[in-house]
Tab-separated table of C-alpha atoms in Angstrom:
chain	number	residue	atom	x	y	z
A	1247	UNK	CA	0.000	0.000	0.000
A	1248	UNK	CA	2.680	2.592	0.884
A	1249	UNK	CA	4.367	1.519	-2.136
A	1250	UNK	CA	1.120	2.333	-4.021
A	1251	UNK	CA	0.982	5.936	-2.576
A	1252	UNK	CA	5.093	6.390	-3.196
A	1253	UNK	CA	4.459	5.520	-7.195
A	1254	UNK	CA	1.625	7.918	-6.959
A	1255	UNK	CA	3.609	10.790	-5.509
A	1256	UNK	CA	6.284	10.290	-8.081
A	1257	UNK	CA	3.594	10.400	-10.756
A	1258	UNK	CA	1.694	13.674	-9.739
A	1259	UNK	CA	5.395	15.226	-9.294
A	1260	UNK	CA	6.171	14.218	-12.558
A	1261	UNK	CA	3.348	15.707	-14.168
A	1262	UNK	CA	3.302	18.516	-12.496
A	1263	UNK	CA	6.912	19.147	-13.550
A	1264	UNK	CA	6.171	18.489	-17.225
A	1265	UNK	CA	3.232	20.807	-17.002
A	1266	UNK	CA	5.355	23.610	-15.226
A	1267	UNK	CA	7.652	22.921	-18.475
A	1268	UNK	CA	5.043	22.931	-20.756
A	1269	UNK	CA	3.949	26.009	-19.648
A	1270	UNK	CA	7.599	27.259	-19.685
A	1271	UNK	CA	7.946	26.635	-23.341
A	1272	UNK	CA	4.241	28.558	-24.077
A	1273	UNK	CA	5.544	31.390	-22.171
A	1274	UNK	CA	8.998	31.327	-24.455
A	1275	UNK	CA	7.138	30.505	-27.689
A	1276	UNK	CA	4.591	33.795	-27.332
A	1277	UNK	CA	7.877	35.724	-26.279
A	1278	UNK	CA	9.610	35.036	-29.587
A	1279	UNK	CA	6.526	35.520	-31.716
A	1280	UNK	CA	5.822	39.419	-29.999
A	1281	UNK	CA	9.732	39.504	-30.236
A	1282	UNK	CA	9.018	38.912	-33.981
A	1283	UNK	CA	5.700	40.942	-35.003
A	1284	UNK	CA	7.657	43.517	-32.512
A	1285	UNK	CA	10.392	43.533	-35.417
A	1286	UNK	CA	8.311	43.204	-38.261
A	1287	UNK	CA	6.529	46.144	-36.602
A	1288	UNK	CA	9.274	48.084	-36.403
A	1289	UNK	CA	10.867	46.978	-39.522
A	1290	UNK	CA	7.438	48.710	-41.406
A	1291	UNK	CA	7.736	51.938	-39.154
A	1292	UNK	CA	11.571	52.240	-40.627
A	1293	UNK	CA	10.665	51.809	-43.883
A	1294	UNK	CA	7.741	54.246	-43.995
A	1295	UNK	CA	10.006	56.664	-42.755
A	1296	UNK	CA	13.043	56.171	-44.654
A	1297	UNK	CA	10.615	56.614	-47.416
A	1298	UNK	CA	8.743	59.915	-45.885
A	1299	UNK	CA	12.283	61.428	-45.733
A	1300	UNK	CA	13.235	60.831	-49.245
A	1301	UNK	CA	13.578	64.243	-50.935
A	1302	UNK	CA	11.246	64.702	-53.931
A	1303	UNK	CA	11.688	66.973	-57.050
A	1304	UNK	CA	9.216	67.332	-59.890
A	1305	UNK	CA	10.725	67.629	-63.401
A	1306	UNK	CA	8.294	69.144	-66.353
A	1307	UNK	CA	9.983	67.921	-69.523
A	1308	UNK	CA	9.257	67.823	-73.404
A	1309	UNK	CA	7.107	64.972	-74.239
A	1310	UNK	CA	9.789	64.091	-77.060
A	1311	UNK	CA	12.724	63.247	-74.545
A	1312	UNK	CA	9.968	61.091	-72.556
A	1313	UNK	CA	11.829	57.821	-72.977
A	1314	UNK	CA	15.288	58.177	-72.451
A	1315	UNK	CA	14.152	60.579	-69.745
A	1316	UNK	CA	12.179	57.787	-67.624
A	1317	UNK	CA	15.414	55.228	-68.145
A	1318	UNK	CA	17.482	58.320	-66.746
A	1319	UNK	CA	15.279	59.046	-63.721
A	1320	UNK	CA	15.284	55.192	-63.157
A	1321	UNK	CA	19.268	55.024	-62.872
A	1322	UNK	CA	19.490	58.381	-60.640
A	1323	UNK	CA	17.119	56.893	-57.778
A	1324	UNK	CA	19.026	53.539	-58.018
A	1325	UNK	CA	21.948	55.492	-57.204
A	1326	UNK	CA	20.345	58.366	-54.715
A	1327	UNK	CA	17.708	56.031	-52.762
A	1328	UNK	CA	16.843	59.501	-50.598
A	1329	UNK	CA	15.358	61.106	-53.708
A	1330	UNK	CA	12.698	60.269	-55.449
A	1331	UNK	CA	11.942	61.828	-59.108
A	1332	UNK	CA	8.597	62.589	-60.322
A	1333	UNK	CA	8.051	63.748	-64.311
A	1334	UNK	CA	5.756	65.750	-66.270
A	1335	UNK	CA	5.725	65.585	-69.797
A	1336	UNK	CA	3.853	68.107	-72.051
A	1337	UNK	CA	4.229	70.059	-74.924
A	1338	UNK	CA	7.124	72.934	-74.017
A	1339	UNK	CA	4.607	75.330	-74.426
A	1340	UNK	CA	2.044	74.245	-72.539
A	1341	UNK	CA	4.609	73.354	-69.420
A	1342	UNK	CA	5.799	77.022	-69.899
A	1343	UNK	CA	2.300	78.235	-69.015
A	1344	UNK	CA	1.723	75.959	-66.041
A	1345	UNK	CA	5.413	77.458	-64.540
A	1346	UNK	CA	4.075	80.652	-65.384
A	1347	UNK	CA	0.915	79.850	-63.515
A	1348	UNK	CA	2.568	78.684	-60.144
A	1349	UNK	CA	3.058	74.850	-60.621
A	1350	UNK	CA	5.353	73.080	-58.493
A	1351	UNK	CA	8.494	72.623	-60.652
A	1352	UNK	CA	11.997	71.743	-59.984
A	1353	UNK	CA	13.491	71.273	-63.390
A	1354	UNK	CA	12.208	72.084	-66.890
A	1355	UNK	CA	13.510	70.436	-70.246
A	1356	UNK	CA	12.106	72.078	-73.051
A	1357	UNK	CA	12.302	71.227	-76.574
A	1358	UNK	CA	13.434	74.506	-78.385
A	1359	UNK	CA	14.660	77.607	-76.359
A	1360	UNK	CA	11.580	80.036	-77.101
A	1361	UNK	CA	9.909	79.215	-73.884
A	1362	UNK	CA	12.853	79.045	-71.745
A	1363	UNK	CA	13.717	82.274	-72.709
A	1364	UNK	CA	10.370	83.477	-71.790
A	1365	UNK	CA	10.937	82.012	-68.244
A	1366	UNK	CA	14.330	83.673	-68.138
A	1367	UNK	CA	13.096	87.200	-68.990
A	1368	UNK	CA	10.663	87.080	-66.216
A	1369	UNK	CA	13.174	85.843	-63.741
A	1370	UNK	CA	12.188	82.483	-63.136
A	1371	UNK	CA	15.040	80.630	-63.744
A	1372	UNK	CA	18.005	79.657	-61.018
A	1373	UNK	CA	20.569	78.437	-63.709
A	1374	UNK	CA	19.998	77.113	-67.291
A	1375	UNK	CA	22.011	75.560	-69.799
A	1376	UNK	CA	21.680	73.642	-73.304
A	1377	UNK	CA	21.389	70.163	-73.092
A	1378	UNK	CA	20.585	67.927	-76.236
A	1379	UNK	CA	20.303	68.780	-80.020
A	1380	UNK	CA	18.033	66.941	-82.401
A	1381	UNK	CA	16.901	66.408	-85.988
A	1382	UNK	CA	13.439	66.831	-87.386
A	1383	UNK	CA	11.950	64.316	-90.064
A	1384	UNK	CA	8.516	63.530	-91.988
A	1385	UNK	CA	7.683	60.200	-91.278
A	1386	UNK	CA	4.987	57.517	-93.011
A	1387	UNK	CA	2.957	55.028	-92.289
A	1388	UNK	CA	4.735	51.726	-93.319
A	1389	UNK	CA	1.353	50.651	-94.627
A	1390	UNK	CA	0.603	53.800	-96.731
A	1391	UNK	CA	3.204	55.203	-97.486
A	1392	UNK	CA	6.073	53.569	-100.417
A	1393	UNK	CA	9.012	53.265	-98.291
A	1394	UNK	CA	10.973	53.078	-101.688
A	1395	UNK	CA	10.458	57.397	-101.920
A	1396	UNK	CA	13.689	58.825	-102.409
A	1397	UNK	CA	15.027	60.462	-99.034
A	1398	UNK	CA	16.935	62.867	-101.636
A	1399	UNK	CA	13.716	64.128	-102.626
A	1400	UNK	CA	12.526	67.691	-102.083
A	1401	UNK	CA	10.197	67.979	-99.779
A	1402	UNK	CA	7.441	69.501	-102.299
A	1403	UNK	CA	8.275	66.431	-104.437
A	1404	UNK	CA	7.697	63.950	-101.906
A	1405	UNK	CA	4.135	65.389	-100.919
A	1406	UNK	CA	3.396	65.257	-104.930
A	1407	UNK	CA	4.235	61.745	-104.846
A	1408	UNK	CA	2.215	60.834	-101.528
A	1409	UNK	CA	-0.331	63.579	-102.255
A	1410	UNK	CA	-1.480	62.837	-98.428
A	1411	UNK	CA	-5.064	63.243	-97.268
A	1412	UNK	CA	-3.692	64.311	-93.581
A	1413	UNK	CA	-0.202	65.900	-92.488
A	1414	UNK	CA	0.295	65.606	-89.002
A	1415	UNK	CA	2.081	68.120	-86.732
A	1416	UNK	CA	2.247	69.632	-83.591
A	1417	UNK	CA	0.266	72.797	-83.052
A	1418	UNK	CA	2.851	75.431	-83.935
A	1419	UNK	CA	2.109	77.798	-81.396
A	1420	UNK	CA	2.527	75.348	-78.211
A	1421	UNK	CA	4.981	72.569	-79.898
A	1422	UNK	CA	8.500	73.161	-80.813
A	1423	UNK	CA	8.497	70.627	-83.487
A	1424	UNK	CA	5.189	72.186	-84.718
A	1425	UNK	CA	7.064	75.191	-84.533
A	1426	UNK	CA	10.100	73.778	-86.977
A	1427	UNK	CA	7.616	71.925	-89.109
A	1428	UNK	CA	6.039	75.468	-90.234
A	1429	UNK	CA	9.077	77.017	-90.715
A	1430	UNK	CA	10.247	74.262	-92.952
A	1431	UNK	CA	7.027	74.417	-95.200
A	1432	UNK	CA	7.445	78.355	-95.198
A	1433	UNK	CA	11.053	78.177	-96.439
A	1434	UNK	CA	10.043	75.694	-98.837
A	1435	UNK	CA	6.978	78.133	-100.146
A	1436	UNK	CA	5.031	74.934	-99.624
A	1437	UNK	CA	3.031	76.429	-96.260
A	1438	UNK	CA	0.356	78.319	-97.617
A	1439	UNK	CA	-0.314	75.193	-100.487
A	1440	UNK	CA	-1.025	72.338	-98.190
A	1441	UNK	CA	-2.801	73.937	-95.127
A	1442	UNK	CA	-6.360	71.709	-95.441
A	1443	UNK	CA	-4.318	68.980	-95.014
A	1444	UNK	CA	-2.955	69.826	-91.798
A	1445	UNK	CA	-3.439	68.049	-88.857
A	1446	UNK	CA	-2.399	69.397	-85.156
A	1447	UNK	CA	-1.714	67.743	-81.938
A	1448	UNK	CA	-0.945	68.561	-78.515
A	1449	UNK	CA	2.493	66.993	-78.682
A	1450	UNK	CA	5.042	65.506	-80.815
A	1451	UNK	CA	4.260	62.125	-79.254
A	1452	UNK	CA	0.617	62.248	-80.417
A	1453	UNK	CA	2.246	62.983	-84.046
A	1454	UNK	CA	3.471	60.109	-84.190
A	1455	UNK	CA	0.502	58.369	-83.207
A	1456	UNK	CA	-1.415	59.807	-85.797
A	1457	UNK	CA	1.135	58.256	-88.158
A	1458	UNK	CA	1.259	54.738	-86.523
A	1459	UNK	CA	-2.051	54.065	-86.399
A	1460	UNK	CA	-2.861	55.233	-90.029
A	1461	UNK	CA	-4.788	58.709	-89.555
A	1462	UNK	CA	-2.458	61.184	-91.067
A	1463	UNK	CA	-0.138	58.934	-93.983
A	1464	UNK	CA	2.664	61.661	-93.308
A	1465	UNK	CA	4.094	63.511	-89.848
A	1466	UNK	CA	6.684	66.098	-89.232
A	1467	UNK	CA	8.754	64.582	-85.590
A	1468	UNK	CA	12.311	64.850	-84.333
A	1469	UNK	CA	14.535	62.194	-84.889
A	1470	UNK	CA	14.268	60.302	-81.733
A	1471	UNK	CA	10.857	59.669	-81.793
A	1472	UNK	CA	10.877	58.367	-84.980
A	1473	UNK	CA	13.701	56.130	-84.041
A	1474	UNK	CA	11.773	55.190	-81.075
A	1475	UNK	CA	9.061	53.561	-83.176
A	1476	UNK	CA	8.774	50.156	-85.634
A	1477	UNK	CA	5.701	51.601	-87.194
A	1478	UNK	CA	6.903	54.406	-89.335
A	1479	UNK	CA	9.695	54.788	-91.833
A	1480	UNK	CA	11.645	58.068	-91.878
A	1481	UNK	CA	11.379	59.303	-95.647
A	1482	UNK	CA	12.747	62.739	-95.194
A	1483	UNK	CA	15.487	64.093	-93.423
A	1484	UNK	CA	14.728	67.763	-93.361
A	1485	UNK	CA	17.648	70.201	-93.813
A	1486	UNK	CA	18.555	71.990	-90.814
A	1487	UNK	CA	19.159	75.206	-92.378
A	1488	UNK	CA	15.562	75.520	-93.237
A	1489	UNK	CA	14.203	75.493	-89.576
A	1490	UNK	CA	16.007	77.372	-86.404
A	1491	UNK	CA	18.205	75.086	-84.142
A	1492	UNK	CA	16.855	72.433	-82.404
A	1493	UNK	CA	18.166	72.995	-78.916
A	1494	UNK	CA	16.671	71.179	-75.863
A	1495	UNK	CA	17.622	73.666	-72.790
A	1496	UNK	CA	17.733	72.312	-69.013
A	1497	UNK	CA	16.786	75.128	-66.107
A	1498	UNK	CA	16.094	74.964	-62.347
A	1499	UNK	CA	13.214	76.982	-61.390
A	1500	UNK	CA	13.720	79.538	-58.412
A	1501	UNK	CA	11.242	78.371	-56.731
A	1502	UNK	CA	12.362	75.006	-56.302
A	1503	UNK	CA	12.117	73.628	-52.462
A	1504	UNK	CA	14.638	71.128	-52.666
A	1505	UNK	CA	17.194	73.126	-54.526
A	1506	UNK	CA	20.194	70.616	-53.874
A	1507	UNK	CA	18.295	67.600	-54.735
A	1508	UNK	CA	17.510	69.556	-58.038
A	1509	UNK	CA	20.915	70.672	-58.612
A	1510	UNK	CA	21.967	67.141	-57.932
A	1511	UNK	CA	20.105	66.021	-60.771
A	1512	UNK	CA	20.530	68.925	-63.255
A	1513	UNK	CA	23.993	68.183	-63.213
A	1514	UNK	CA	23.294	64.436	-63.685
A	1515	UNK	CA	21.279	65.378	-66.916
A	1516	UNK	CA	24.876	67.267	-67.908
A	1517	UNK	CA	26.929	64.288	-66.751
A	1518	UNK	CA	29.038	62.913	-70.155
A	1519	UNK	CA	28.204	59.947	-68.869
A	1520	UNK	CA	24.803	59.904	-70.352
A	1521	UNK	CA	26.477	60.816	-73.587
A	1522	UNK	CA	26.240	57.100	-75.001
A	1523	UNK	CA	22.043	56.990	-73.530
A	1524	UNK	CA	20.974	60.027	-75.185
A	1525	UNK	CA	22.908	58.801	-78.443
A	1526	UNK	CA	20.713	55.950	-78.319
A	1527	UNK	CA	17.607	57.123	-78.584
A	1528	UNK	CA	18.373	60.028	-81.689
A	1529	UNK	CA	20.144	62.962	-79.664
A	1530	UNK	CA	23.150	64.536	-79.888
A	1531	UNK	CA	24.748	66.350	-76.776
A	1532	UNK	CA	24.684	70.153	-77.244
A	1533	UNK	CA	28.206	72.141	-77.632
């Protein structure tokens, strides 16, 4: 009998050490897990504000430099994590307005140097220098137009031969290229002859659009767009003396709020590193 109650003893003191343990190990166990949403926790809260303190400048820039622009902005912020980038593209005129109305702008890059003078004679403008040069073309429709047209051609030959329905390009007033494309026709005496036919857009980007998709068979864009696109063949390189100079200017506005950031990147933009990128994509560095 006193055996009996011996084994018993040694049984309920067995359990209730394993239960003590158990109970040990819960404890432990909901330690670690707090221990671990407590980093996760505080993992987030870094993050947020590692990203609350990057510094963030807002570029308004030609529609026409839109694509090597975005593959620039990409490589800055993957090599200054505190600054973010954020890009506006427009036509040059119709960024020039919204500068002149107020907008919050850190850099401008605008296609021809008419309306960054116009920012520089009212004093808006920290620093500004020429950036990029390009070349303007007329471009077809690979389905409408005979790719076999001589690119020696004069330009009022080539429109006999095509005899378009629709010439697409931008509005002259508000588009640089628009702009060039007029002055070209004027020099040529060919302005006043074809101007039912014309066909205006908002940017140079939509010109080409018009020509890809078949709704005007001929477009005047730069260079680099044109090169930027499989749908259209380039059937006329347009003379340069017959247009002004096609100068892409870079400024930082006075009223930036993060003027290092913006000088940071304004002199990225300049870098001759990015010589080889913006040879890519049509451009030539400006002298």
């Amino acid at each position: 009998m006193k055996k009996s109650l011996g084994r018993n003893k040694l049984i309920i003191v067995c359990a209730m050490l394993l239960i003590i343990m158990l109970a040990g190990c819960s404890v432990s166990n909901s330690q670690v897990i707090d221990t671990n949403l407590d980093s996760a926790s505080n993992d987030a809260k870094i993050s947020k504000q590692a990203a609350s303190q990057k510094k963030e400048i807002v570029v308004s820039a030609a529609a026409s430099i839109s694509v090597v622009m975005d593959n620039i902005i990409a490589q800055f912020e993957a090599e200054h994590a505190d600054i973010a980038v954020e890009v506006n593209y427009g036509s040059s005129g119709t960024l020039q307005k919204q500068i002149e109305q107020g907008a919050p702008v850190d850099l401008f890059v605008s296609a021809a140097t008419k309306q960054m003078n116009a920012l520089e004679e009212q004093g808006l403008l920290e620093a500004m220098l020429p950036l990029l040069n390009n070349e303007i073309v007329i471009v077809g429709n690979r389905e409408l137009v005979d790719v076999a047209l001589a690119e020696s051609a004069t330009i009022a030959l080539l429109l006999k031969q095509v005899n378009p329905t629709f010439i697409a390009m931008g509005e002259p007033d508000s588009v640089p290229a628009g702009q060039y494309a007029k002055q070209v026709l004027q020099h040529e005496q060919l302005w006043d002859v074809w101007t039912k036919h014309y066909v205006y857009a908002k940017d140079v980007r939509q010109v080409l659009t018009y020509v890809e998709q078949g709704n005007a068979e001929l477009g005047f864009v730069y260079l680099s767009d044109a090169m930027s696109s499989n749908k259209v063949n380039i059937i006329h390189h347009i003379d340069s003396a017959t247009h002004d100079p096609i100068t892409y200017p870079i400024a930082i506005l006075k009223s930036s709020k993060q003027m290092d950031a913006a000088q940071l990147f304004f002199d990225y933009l300049l870098h001759e590193d990015r010589t080889v990128l913006y040879e890519q994509y049509g451009f030539k560095r400006a002298e």
